[in-house]
Short mmCIF file of C-alpha atoms in Angstrom, two decimals:
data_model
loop_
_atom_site.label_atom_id
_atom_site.label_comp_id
_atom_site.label_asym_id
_atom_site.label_seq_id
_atom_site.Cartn_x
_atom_site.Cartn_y
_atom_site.Cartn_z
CA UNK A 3 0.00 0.00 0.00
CA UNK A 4 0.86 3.48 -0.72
CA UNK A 5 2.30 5.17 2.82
CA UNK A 6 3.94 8.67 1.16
CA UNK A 7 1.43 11.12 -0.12
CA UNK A 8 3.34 14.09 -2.09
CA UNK A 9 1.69 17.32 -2.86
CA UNK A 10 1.75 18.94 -5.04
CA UNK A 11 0.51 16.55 -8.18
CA UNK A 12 2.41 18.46 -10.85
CA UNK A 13 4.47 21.99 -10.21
CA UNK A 14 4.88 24.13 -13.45
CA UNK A 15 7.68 26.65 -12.68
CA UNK A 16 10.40 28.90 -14.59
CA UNK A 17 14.17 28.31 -14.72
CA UNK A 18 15.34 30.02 -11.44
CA UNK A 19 12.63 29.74 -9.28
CA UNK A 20 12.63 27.11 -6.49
CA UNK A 21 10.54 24.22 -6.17
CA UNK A 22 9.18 22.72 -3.23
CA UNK A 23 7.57 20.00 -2.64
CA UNK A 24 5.81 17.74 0.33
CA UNK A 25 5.54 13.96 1.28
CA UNK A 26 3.37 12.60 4.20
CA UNK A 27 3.71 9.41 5.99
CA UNK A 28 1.32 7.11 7.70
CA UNK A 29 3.56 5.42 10.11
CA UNK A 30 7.14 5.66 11.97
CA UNK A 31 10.05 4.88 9.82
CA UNK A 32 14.05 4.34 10.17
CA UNK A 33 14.76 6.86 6.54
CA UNK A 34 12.61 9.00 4.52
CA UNK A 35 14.59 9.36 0.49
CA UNK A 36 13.80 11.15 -2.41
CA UNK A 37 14.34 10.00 -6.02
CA UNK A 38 14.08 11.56 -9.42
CA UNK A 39 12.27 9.71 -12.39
CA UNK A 40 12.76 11.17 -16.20
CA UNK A 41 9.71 10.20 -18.27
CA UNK A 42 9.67 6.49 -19.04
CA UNK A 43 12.99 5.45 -17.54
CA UNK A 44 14.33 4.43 -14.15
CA UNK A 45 14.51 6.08 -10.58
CA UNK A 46 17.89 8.11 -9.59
CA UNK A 47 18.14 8.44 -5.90
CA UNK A 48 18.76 11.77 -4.65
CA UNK A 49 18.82 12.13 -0.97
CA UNK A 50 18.45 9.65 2.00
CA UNK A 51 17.58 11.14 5.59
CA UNK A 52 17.60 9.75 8.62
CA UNK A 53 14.66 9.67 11.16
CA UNK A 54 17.14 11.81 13.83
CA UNK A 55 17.98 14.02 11.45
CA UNK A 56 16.20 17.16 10.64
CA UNK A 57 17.60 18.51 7.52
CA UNK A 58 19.95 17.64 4.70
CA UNK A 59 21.81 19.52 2.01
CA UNK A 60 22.97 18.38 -0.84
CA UNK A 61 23.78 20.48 -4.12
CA UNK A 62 21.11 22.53 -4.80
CA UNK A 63 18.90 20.08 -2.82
CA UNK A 64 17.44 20.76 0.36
CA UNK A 65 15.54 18.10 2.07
CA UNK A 66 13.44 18.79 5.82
CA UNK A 67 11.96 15.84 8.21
CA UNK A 68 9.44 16.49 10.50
CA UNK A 69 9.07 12.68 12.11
CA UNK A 70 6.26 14.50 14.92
CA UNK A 71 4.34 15.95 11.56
CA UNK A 72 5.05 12.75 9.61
CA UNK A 73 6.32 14.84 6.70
CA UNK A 74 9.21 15.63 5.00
CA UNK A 75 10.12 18.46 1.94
CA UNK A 76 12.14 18.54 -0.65
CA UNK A 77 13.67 22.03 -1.89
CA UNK A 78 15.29 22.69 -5.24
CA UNK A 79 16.63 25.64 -5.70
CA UNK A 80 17.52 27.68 -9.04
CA UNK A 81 15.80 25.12 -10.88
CA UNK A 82 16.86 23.92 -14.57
CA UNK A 83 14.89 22.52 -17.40
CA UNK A 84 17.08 19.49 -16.76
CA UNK A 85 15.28 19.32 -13.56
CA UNK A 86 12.10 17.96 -15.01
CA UNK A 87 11.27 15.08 -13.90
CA UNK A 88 9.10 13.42 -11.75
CA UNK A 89 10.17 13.16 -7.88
CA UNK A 90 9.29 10.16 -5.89
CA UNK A 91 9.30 10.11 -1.65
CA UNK A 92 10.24 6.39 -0.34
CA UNK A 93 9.73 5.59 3.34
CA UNK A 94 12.29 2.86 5.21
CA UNK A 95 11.63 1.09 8.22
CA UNK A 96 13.73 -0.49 10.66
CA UNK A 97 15.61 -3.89 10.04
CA UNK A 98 13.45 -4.11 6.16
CA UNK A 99 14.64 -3.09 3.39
CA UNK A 100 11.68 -2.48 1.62
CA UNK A 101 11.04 0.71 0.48
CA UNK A 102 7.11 2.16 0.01
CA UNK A 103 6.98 4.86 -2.53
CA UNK A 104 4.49 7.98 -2.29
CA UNK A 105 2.34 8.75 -5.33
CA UNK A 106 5.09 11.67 -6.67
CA UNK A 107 5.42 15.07 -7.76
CA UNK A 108 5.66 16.06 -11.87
CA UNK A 109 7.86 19.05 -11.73
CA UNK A 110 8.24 20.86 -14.83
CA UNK A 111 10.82 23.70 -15.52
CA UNK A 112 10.21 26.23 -18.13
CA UNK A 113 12.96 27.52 -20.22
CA UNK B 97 29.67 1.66 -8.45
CA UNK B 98 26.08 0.05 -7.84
CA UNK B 99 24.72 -0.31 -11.33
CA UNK B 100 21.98 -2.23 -12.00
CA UNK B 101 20.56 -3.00 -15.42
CA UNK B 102 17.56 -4.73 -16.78
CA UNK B 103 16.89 -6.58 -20.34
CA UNK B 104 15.10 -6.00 -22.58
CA UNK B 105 14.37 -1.91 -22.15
CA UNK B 106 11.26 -2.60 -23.85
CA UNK B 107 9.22 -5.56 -25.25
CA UNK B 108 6.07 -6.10 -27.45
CA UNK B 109 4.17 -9.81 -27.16
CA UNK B 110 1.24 -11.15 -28.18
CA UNK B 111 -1.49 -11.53 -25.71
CA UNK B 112 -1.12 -15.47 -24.40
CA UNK B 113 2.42 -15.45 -24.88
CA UNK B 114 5.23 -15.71 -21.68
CA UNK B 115 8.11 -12.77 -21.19
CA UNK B 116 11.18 -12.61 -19.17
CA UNK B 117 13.00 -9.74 -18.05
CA UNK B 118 16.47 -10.43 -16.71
CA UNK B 119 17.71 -8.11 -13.49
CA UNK B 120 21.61 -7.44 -12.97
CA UNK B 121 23.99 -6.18 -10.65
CA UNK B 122 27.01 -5.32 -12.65
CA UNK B 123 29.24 -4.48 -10.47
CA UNK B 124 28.06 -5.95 -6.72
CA UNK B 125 26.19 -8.45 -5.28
CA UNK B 126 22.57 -8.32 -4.41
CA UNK B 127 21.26 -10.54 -1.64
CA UNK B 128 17.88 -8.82 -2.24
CA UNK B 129 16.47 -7.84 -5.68
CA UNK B 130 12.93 -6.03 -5.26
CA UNK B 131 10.76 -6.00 -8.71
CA UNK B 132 8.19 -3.16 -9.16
CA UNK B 133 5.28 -1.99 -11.38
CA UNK B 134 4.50 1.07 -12.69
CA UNK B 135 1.80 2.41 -14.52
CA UNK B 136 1.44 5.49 -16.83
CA UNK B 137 1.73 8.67 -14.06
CA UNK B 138 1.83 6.63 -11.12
CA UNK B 139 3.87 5.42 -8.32
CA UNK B 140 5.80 2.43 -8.67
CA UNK B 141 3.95 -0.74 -6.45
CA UNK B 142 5.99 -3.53 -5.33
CA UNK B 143 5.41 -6.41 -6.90
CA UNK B 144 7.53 -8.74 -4.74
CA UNK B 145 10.86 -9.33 -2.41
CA UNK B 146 13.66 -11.59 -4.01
CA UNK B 147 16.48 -13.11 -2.17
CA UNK B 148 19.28 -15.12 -3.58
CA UNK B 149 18.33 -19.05 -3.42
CA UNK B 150 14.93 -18.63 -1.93
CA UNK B 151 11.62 -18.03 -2.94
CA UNK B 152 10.00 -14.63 -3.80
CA UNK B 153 8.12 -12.72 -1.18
CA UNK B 154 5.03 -11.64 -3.08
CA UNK B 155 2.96 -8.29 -2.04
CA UNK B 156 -0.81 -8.96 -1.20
CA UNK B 157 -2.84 -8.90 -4.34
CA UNK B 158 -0.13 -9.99 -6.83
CA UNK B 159 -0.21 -13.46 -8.47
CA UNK B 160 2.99 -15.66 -7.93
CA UNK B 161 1.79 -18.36 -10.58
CA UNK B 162 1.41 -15.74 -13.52
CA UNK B 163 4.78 -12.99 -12.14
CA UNK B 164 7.72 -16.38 -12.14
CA UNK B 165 10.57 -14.84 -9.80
CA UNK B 166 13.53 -16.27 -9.93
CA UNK B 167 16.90 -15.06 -8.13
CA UNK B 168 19.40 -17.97 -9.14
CA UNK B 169 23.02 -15.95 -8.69
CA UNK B 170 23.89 -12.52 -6.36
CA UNK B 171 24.22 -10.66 -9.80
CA UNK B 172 20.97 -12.16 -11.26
CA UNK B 173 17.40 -12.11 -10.69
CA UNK B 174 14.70 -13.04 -13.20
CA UNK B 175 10.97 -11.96 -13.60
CA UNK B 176 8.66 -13.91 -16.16
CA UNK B 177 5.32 -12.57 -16.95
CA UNK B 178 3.42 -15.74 -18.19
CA UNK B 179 0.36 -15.74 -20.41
CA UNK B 180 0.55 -12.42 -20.57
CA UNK B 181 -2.47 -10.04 -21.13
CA UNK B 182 -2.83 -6.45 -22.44
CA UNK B 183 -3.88 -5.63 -18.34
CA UNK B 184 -0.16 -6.70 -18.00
CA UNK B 185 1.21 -4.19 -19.85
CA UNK B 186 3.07 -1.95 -17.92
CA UNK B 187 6.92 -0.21 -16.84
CA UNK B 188 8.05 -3.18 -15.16
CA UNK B 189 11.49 -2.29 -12.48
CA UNK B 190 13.80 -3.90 -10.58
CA UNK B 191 16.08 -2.58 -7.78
CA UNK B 192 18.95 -4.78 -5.87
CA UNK B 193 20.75 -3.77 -2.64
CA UNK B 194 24.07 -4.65 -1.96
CA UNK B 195 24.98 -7.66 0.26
CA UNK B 196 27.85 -5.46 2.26
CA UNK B 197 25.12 -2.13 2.30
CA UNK B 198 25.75 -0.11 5.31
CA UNK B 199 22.72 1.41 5.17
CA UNK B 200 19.47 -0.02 5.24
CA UNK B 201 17.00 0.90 2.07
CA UNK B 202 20.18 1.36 0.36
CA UNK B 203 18.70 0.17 -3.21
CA UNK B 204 19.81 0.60 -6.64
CA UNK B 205 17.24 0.62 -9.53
CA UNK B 206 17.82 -0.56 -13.09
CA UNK B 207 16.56 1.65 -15.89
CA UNK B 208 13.09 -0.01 -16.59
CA UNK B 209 11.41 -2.95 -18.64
CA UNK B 210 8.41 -1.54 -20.80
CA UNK B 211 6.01 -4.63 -21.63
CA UNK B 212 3.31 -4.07 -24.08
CA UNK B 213 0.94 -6.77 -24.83
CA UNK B 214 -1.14 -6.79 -27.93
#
């Protein structure tokens, strides 16, 4: 069953801005990552963050995890058109290693 | 490091026939190989668990007799869709994690089948 819930469904932005967006959980987990899916291909991880960790850079990635709000956000900043894609949220728990992806985000960047 | 590929990157079959889509680590070994399902805009569903020598772990709701798993070698896992149907059709992925991971969740997804069944 489906345990992330992103929002929003689809973010239409323009080179430059930032985009943010939002995953919910259901219940506790060990990790909360993000991955990036281009259109018919498969799934580049981006970021992994830890349930005792609050936030975590990386590039022009910034990800937050709220584990008393069950939520966790993603921040790209001075997007790209490269950065179109679709963006995935994928919750871990303790001692499995499955993962349970969230429905995802379609971010488009506009030239 | 951690690649992962998949074969074929796409397929067309006639409705009835069988399919298999080979999984590989090319550069590690994967105890665990995980096989997902994706349809057009949506998330990808796990289809099932696979760990080297054993039988598949199948998620509630999906078939083991028609989705054959098979996970023979650490660099190798197998997925056969048999009697396929056009309802089958679909962006069929695989991930593996690596047997010396550190992390947990560490996994590493191949590029994507994509069955279509006429």
């Amino acid at each position: 069953s489906q345990q992330g819930e992103e929002d929003p469904q689809a973010l239409s932005i323009q080179e430059g801005e930032n985009a943010t967006m939002n995953c919910s959980y259901k219940t506790s987990i060990n990790n909360l990552q993000w991955y990036r899916q281009n259109s018919g291909r498969g799934l580049v991880h981006l970021i992994l963050i830890r349930s005792n960790e609050r936030e975590k850079h990386s590039g022009r990635l910034r990800v937050t995890l709220d584990t008393s709000k069950k939520s966790s956000s993603l921040l790209i900043t001075a997007s790209r058109a490269a950065d179109t894609a679709s963006y995935f949220c994928a919750t871990g728990n303790s001692g499995y290693s499955t993962l349970t992806f969230g429905k995802g985000t379609m971010l488009l960047v506009s030239p | 490091g951690a690649v992962v590929s998949q074969h074929p990157s796409w397929v067309i079959c006639k409705s009835g026939t069988s399919v298999k889509i080979e999984c590989r680590s090319l550069d590690f070994q994967a105890t665990t190989m995980f096989w997902y399902r994706q349809f057009p805009k949506q998330s990808l569903m796990l289809m099932a668990t696979s760990n080297e020598g054993s039988k598949a772990t199948y998620e509630q709701g999906v078939e083991k007799d028609k989705f054959l798993i098979n996970h023979a070698s650490l660099t190798l896992s197998t997925l056969t869709v048999t009697s396929a149907h056009p309802e089958d059709s679909s962006f069929y992925i695989c991930s593996a994690t690596r047997a010396s991971g550190r992390a947990y969740n560490e996994q590493f997804f191949g590029p994507g089948t994509r069955l279509t069944v006429l």
